Amino acid sequence: MRRGRVATLRGRVTTLRGRVTTLRGRVTTLRGRVTTLRGRVTTLRGRVTTLRGRVTTLRGRVTTLHGRVTTLRGRVTTLRGRVTTLRGRVATRPYGAPMAKPP
């Protein structure tokens, strides 16, 4: 009986050693995956930083273009005023009279 128990216990120990080896392999695999994922996170952080820089640059460009649009709208308003003034002058001058030079 003793020999049977010893053999059974040795078998269990061998089985458990096999399980430990398997689990160590799984842990090593998981550590590798964690390392890979950390590398990907680092890469993505770099990309996010780059994209934030691009967004900042684009915001600056939008602000510049907005300023240009505002300037152009002012110029259009000025030109419309001039056209209105010239139409008024043309409408009030005697037929065939030369037009005075604008100031």
Short mmCIF file of C-alpha atoms in Angstrom, two decimals, residues 40-102:
data_model
loop_
_atom_site.label_atom_id
_atom_site.label_comp_id
_atom_site.label_asym_id
_atom_site.label_seq_id
_atom_site.Cartn_x
_atom_site.Cartn_y
_atom_site.Cartn_z
CA ARG A 40 1.93 50.17 -29.09
CA VAL A 41 0.69 52.58 -26.42
CA THR A 42 3.98 54.49 -26.63
CA THR A 43 3.64 54.64 -30.42
CA LEU A 44 0.05 55.86 -30.15
CA ARG A 45 1.06 58.52 -27.62
CA GLY A 46 3.60 59.78 -30.11
CA ARG A 47 0.98 59.89 -32.83
CA VAL A 48 -1.44 61.75 -30.56
CA THR A 49 1.27 64.30 -29.76
CA THR A 50 1.96 64.74 -33.48
CA LEU A 51 -1.74 65.13 -34.25
CA ARG A 52 -2.16 67.67 -31.45
CA GLY A 53 0.65 69.68 -32.98
CA ARG A 54 -1.02 69.52 -36.37
CA VAL A 55 -4.34 70.63 -34.85
CA THR A 56 -2.59 73.60 -33.24
CA THR A 57 -1.00 74.49 -36.57
CA LEU A 58 -4.33 74.20 -38.37
CA ARG A 59 -6.05 76.34 -35.76
CA GLY A 60 -3.44 79.00 -36.38
CA ARG A 61 -4.04 78.79 -40.11
CA VAL A 62 -7.80 79.03 -39.61
CA THR A 63 -7.33 82.10 -37.44
CA THR A 64 -5.11 83.67 -40.11
CA LEU A 65 -7.60 82.86 -42.85
CA HIS A 66 -10.45 84.21 -40.75
CA GLY A 67 -8.55 87.45 -40.42
CA ARG A 68 -8.01 87.58 -44.16
CA VAL A 69 -11.71 86.96 -44.80
CA THR A 70 -12.60 89.76 -42.39
CA THR A 71 -10.17 92.08 -44.18
CA LEU A 72 -11.61 91.14 -47.57
CA ARG A 73 -15.16 91.70 -46.33
CA GLY A 74 -14.10 95.16 -45.20
CA ARG A 75 -12.62 95.86 -48.60
CA VAL A 76 -15.81 94.67 -50.32
CA THR A 77 -17.86 96.93 -48.07
CA THR A 78 -15.56 99.85 -48.92
CA LEU A 79 -15.82 99.12 -52.65
CA ARG A 80 -19.60 98.88 -52.45
CA GLY A 81 -19.64 102.26 -50.77
CA ARG A 82 -17.49 103.69 -53.55
CA VAL A 83 -19.76 102.18 -56.19
CA THR A 84 -22.80 103.70 -54.46
CA THR A 85 -21.03 107.07 -54.32
CA LEU A 86 -20.12 106.87 -58.01
CA ARG A 87 -23.67 105.92 -58.95
CA GLY A 88 -24.90 108.91 -57.02
CA ARG A 89 -22.48 111.18 -58.81
CA VAL A 90 -23.43 109.78 -62.19
CA ALA A 91 -27.11 110.13 -61.41
CA THR A 92 -26.80 113.77 -60.29
CA ARG A 93 -24.45 115.15 -62.94
CA PRO A 94 -25.85 116.89 -65.96
CA TYR A 95 -26.01 114.77 -69.09
CA GLY A 96 -22.73 114.93 -71.00
CA ALA A 97 -20.88 116.79 -68.22
CA PRO A 98 -17.47 115.41 -67.35
CA MET A 99 -17.22 113.58 -64.08
CA ALA A 100 -15.15 115.15 -61.33
CA LYS A 101 -12.17 113.19 -60.05
CA PRO A 102 -12.80 111.52 -56.71
#
